Amino acid sequence: MLNSAMKALTIAVYADDYLLLLEFISSIEKELPTATLKVYGSEDLLSSMPPESMDYFAEDIDTLANSDILMLLAKLPDESASLLDKYEGTALSIVDDYDNSDVIYIRDPLLALLDEIVEANDGCRIILGLPLAIYGRPGIDALMQETRAIYTFDTIEGEDALLPMPVAFNIHFYQNLPAVSEKKAKWEKQLAELRKKAVVSLRVNPVSTVYIVDIFSDDSLELPESETQEFYEPQEAFSLEDVNNDHRIAQLASDDGRLNSFIGDYFHMFTRNLISAVKSAAS
């Protein structure tokens, strides 16, 4: 039950990628319908948003400082970085490029969950299959553009290509993700920490938002209790499309429980963590 203080909650968001932003807005509308939401972003972001979301946008970035909670889905522009110095609310961020100790960093939800699983189980070996959503909008755009290019016999090369190898109808095997954006720097640090506790094989699959994780363990795998993520065991055949339409994480386990596959939507997973962080900050 949300407390009465949350009824007048004002939430501000700074973003540079509309995909996660749209998921976040949708979740706020459903779970915190009485909250006032204001969004600020670049002109490029504005041009990519659907018309029904435009009412949320603020014209002056300084107005974000007047909110109870400030959600940073991207790094603030250099000219606006001082906004945090005068901000008196709760600042939450998925990027940790801020020296301000008052900014609460929200870890990548998939790596955070895997870290909890590894801590609770011995001998974990992980095959981590990532979607192009790990790169945000550029990743999904690259998948769509290259898929179209194949059917029209075009090629996308050089500066127009997101990754060194084709994305569509392909699987990339990496020790570490290519440094396509600064956002992945912290992701790589988290992955390095996970690799100190478990063997991890990394690949990028030609799908938009659904991840597939296979975990082999010495004994039957025990799942940690999670306040944000919900697991379920499918009782019949399903597809990635089914997972994309579900906010839960599908779990497939072998009879002895030592082989487990987890399939979920990366953006849905991220949004659940963001909403949980907002509720915690407001309580």
CSV table of N, CA, C and O in Angstrom, one decimal, residues 9-65:
chain,number,residue,atom,x,y,z
A,9,LEU,N,3.4,13.0,-5.1
A,9,LEU,CA,4.8,12.8,-5.6
A,9,LEU,C,5.0,13.4,-6.9
A,9,LEU,O,4.2,13.3,-7.8
A,10,THR,N,6.2,14.1,-7.0
A,10,THR,CA,6.6,14.7,-8.3
A,10,THR,C,7.9,14.0,-8.7
A,10,THR,O,8.9,14.0,-8.0
A,11,ILE,N,7.8,13.4,-9.9
A,11,ILE,CA,9.0,12.6,-10.4
A,11,ILE,C,9.5,13.3,-11.7
A,11,ILE,O,8.7,13.6,-12.6
A,12,ALA,N,10.8,13.5,-11.8
A,12,ALA,CA,11.4,14.1,-12.9
A,12,ALA,C,12.3,13.1,-13.6
A,12,ALA,O,12.9,12.3,-12.8
A,13,VAL,N,12.4,13.1,-14.9
A,13,VAL,CA,13.3,12.1,-15.6
A,13,VAL,C,14.1,12.9,-16.6
A,13,VAL,O,13.6,13.7,-17.4
A,14,TYR,N,15.4,12.5,-16.7
A,14,TYR,CA,16.2,13.0,-17.8
A,14,TYR,C,16.6,11.7,-18.6
A,14,TYR,O,17.1,10.7,-18.0
A,15,ALA,N,16.4,11.7,-19.9
A,15,ALA,CA,16.7,10.6,-20.7
A,15,ALA,C,17.2,11.0,-22.1
A,15,ALA,O,17.1,12.1,-22.5
A,16,ASP,N,17.9,10.1,-22.7
A,16,ASP,CA,18.4,10.3,-24.1
A,16,ASP,C,18.0,9.2,-25.0
A,16,ASP,O,18.4,9.1,-26.2
A,17,ASP,N,17.2,8.2,-24.5
A,17,ASP,CA,16.8,7.0,-25.3
A,17,ASP,C,15.3,6.8,-25.0
A,17,ASP,O,15.0,6.6,-23.8
A,18,TYR,N,14.5,6.7,-26.0
A,18,TYR,CA,13.1,6.7,-25.8
A,18,TYR,C,12.6,5.3,-25.4
A,18,TYR,O,11.5,5.2,-24.8
A,19,LEU,N,13.3,4.2,-25.7
A,19,LEU,CA,12.8,2.9,-25.4
A,19,LEU,C,12.6,2.6,-23.9
A,19,LEU,O,11.5,2.3,-23.5
A,20,LEU,N,13.7,2.8,-23.1
A,20,LEU,CA,13.5,2.6,-21.7
A,20,LEU,C,12.6,3.7,-21.1
A,20,LEU,O,11.8,3.4,-20.2
A,21,LEU,N,12.7,4.9,-21.6
A,21,LEU,CA,11.8,6.0,-21.1
A,21,LEU,C,10.3,5.6,-21.3
A,21,LEU,O,9.5,5.8,-20.4
A,22,LEU,N,9.9,5.1,-22.4
A,22,LEU,CA,8.5,4.7,-22.7
A,22,LEU,C,8.1,3.7,-21.7
A,22,LEU,O,7.0,3.7,-21.2
A,23,GLU,N,8.9,2.7,-21.5
A,23,GLU,CA,8.6,1.6,-20.5
A,23,GLU,C,8.4,2.2,-19.1
A,23,GLU,O,7.5,1.9,-18.4
A,24,PHE,N,9.3,3.2,-18.8
A,24,PHE,CA,9.2,3.8,-17.4
A,24,PHE,C,7.9,4.6,-17.3
A,24,PHE,O,7.2,4.5,-16.3
A,25,ILE,N,7.6,5.4,-18.3
A,25,ILE,CA,6.4,6.2,-18.3
A,25,ILE,C,5.2,5.3,-18.1
A,25,ILE,O,4.3,5.6,-17.3
A,26,SER,N,5.1,4.3,-18.9
A,26,SER,CA,4.0,3.3,-18.9
A,26,SER,C,3.8,2.7,-17.5
A,26,SER,O,2.7,2.6,-16.9
A,27,SER,N,4.9,2.4,-16.8
A,27,SER,CA,4.9,1.8,-15.5
A,27,SER,C,4.5,2.8,-14.5
A,27,SER,O,3.7,2.5,-13.5
A,28,ILE,N,4.9,4.0,-14.6
A,28,ILE,CA,4.5,5.1,-13.6
A,28,ILE,C,3.0,5.3,-13.7
A,28,ILE,O,2.3,5.5,-12.7
A,29,GLU,N,2.5,5.3,-15.0
A,29,GLU,CA,1.1,5.6,-15.2
A,29,GLU,C,0.2,4.5,-14.5
A,29,GLU,O,-0.8,4.7,-14.0
A,30,LYS,N,0.7,3.2,-14.5
A,30,LYS,CA,0.0,2.1,-14.0
A,30,LYS,C,0.1,2.0,-12.4
A,30,LYS,O,-0.8,1.8,-11.7
A,31,GLU,N,1.4,2.2,-12.0
A,31,GLU,CA,1.7,1.9,-10.6
A,31,GLU,C,1.6,3.1,-9.7
A,31,GLU,O,1.5,3.0,-8.5
A,32,LEU,N,1.9,4.3,-10.2
A,32,LEU,CA,1.8,5.5,-9.4
A,32,LEU,C,1.0,6.6,-10.2
A,32,LEU,O,1.5,7.6,-10.6
A,33,PRO,N,-0.3,6.3,-10.4
A,33,PRO,CA,-1.1,7.1,-11.3
A,33,PRO,C,-1.3,8.5,-10.7
A,33,PRO,O,-1.7,9.4,-11.5
A,34,THR,N,-1.2,8.7,-9.4
A,34,THR,CA,-1.4,10.1,-8.9
A,34,THR,C,-0.1,10.9,-8.9
A,34,THR,O,-0.2,12.1,-8.5
A,35,ALA,N,1.0,10.3,-9.3
A,35,ALA,CA,2.3,11.1,-9.3
A,35,ALA,C,2.3,12.1,-10.5
A,35,ALA,O,1.7,11.8,-11.6
A,36,THR,N,3.0,13.2,-10.3
A,36,THR,CA,3.2,14.1,-11.4
A,36,THR,C,4.6,13.8,-12.1
A,36,THR,O,5.6,13.8,-11.3
A,37,LEU,N,4.6,13.6,-13.4
A,37,LEU,CA,5.8,13.2,-14.1
A,37,LEU,C,6.2,14.3,-15.0
A,37,LEU,O,5.4,14.8,-15.8
A,38,LYS,N,7.5,14.7,-15.0
A,38,LYS,CA,8.1,15.6,-15.9
A,38,LYS,C,9.3,15.0,-16.5
A,38,LYS,O,10.1,14.4,-15.8
A,39,VAL,N,9.5,15.1,-17.9
A,39,VAL,CA,10.6,14.5,-18.6
A,39,VAL,C,11.3,15.6,-19.3
A,39,VAL,O,10.7,16.5,-19.9
A,40,TYR,N,12.6,15.5,-19.4
A,40,TYR,CA,13.5,16.4,-20.2
A,40,TYR,C,14.4,15.5,-21.0
A,40,TYR,O,15.0,14.5,-20.5
A,41,GLY,N,14.6,15.9,-22.3
A,41,GLY,CA,15.5,15.2,-23.1
A,41,GLY,C,15.9,16.1,-24.3
A,41,GLY,O,15.4,17.2,-24.5
A,42,SER,N,16.8,15.6,-25.2
A,42,SER,CA,17.2,16.3,-26.3
A,42,SER,C,16.1,16.5,-27.4
A,42,SER,O,15.1,15.8,-27.3
A,43,GLU,N,16.4,17.3,-28.4
A,43,GLU,CA,15.4,17.5,-29.5
A,43,GLU,C,15.3,16.2,-30.2
A,43,GLU,O,14.2,15.8,-30.7
A,44,ASP,N,16.3,15.4,-30.3
A,44,ASP,CA,16.3,14.1,-31.0
A,44,ASP,C,15.3,13.1,-30.3
A,44,ASP,O,14.6,12.4,-30.9
A,45,LEU,N,15.4,13.2,-29.0
A,45,LEU,CA,14.5,12.3,-28.2
A,45,LEU,C,13.1,12.8,-28.4
A,45,LEU,O,12.2,12.0,-28.5
A,46,LEU,N,12.8,14.1,-28.3
A,46,LEU,CA,11.5,14.6,-28.5
A,46,LEU,C,10.9,14.2,-29.8
A,46,LEU,O,9.7,13.8,-29.9
A,47,SER,N,11.7,14.2,-30.9
A,47,SER,CA,11.2,13.9,-32.2
A,47,SER,C,10.8,12.4,-32.3
A,47,SER,O,10.1,12.0,-33.2
A,48,SER,N,11.3,11.6,-31.5
A,48,SER,CA,11.1,10.1,-31.6
A,48,SER,C,10.0,9.7,-30.6
A,48,SER,O,9.5,8.5,-30.7
A,49,MET,N,9.4,10.5,-29.8
A,49,MET,CA,8.4,10.2,-28.8
A,49,MET,C,7.0,10.2,-29.5
A,49,MET,O,6.7,11.1,-30.3
A,50,PRO,N,6.1,9.3,-29.0
A,50,PRO,CA,4.7,9.4,-29.6
A,50,PRO,C,4.0,10.6,-29.0
A,50,PRO,O,4.3,11.1,-27.9
A,51,PRO,N,3.1,11.1,-29.8
A,51,PRO,CA,2.4,12.4,-29.4
A,51,PRO,C,1.8,12.4,-28.0
A,51,PRO,O,1.8,13.4,-27.3
A,52,GLU,N,1.2,11.2,-27.6
A,52,GLU,CA,0.5,11.1,-26.3
A,52,GLU,C,1.5,11.3,-25.1
A,52,GLU,O,1.0,11.5,-24.0
A,53,SER,N,2.8,11.2,-25.4
A,53,SER,CA,3.8,11.3,-24.3
A,53,SER,C,4.3,12.8,-24.2
A,53,SER,O,5.0,13.1,-23.2
A,54,MET,N,4.0,13.6,-25.1
A,54,MET,CA,4.6,14.9,-25.2
A,54,MET,C,4.1,15.8,-24.0
A,54,MET,O,4.9,16.7,-23.6
A,55,ASP,N,3.0,15.5,-23.4
A,55,ASP,CA,2.5,16.4,-22.3
A,55,ASP,C,3.4,16.2,-21.1
A,55,ASP,O,3.4,17.1,-20.2
A,56,TYR,N,4.3,15.2,-21.0
A,56,TYR,CA,5.1,15.0,-19.9
A,56,TYR,C,6.4,15.8,-20.0
A,56,TYR,O,7.1,16.0,-19.0
A,57,PHE,N,6.7,16.4,-21.1
A,57,PHE,CA,8.0,17.0,-21.4
A,57,PHE,C,8.1,18.4,-20.8
A,57,PHE,O,7.1,19.2,-21.0
A,58,ALA,N,9.2,18.7,-20.2
A,58,ALA,CA,9.4,20.1,-19.6
A,58,ALA,C,10.3,20.8,-20.6
A,58,ALA,O,11.2,20.3,-21.2
A,59,GLU,N,10.1,22.1,-20.7
A,59,GLU,CA,10.8,22.9,-21.6
A,59,GLU,C,12.2,23.4,-21.0
A,59,GLU,O,13.2,23.6,-21.7
A,60,ASP,N,12.2,23.6,-19.7
A,60,ASP,CA,13.4,24.0,-19.1
A,60,ASP,C,14.0,22.9,-18.2
A,60,ASP,O,13.3,22.5,-17.2
A,61,ILE,N,15.2,22.5,-18.5
A,61,ILE,CA,15.8,21.4,-17.7
A,61,ILE,C,15.9,21.7,-16.2
A,61,ILE,O,15.9,20.9,-15.4
A,62,ASP,N,16.1,23.0,-15.9
A,62,ASP,CA,16.2,23.4,-14.5
A,62,ASP,C,15.0,23.1,-13.6
A,62,ASP,O,15.1,23.0,-12.4
A,63,THR,N,13.8,22.9,-14.3
A,63,THR,CA,12.6,22.6,-13.5
A,63,THR,C,12.7,21.2,-12.9
A,63,THR,O,11.9,20.9,-12.0
A,64,LEU,N,13.6,20.4,-13.4
A,64,LEU,CA,13.7,19.0,-12.9
A,64,LEU,C,14.2,19.1,-11.4
A,64,LEU,O,13.9,18.2,-10.7
A,65,ALA,N,14.9,20.2,-11.1
A,65,ALA,CA,15.4,20.3,-9.7
A,65,ALA,C,14.2,20.5,-8.7
A,65,ALA,O,14.5,20.4,-7.5
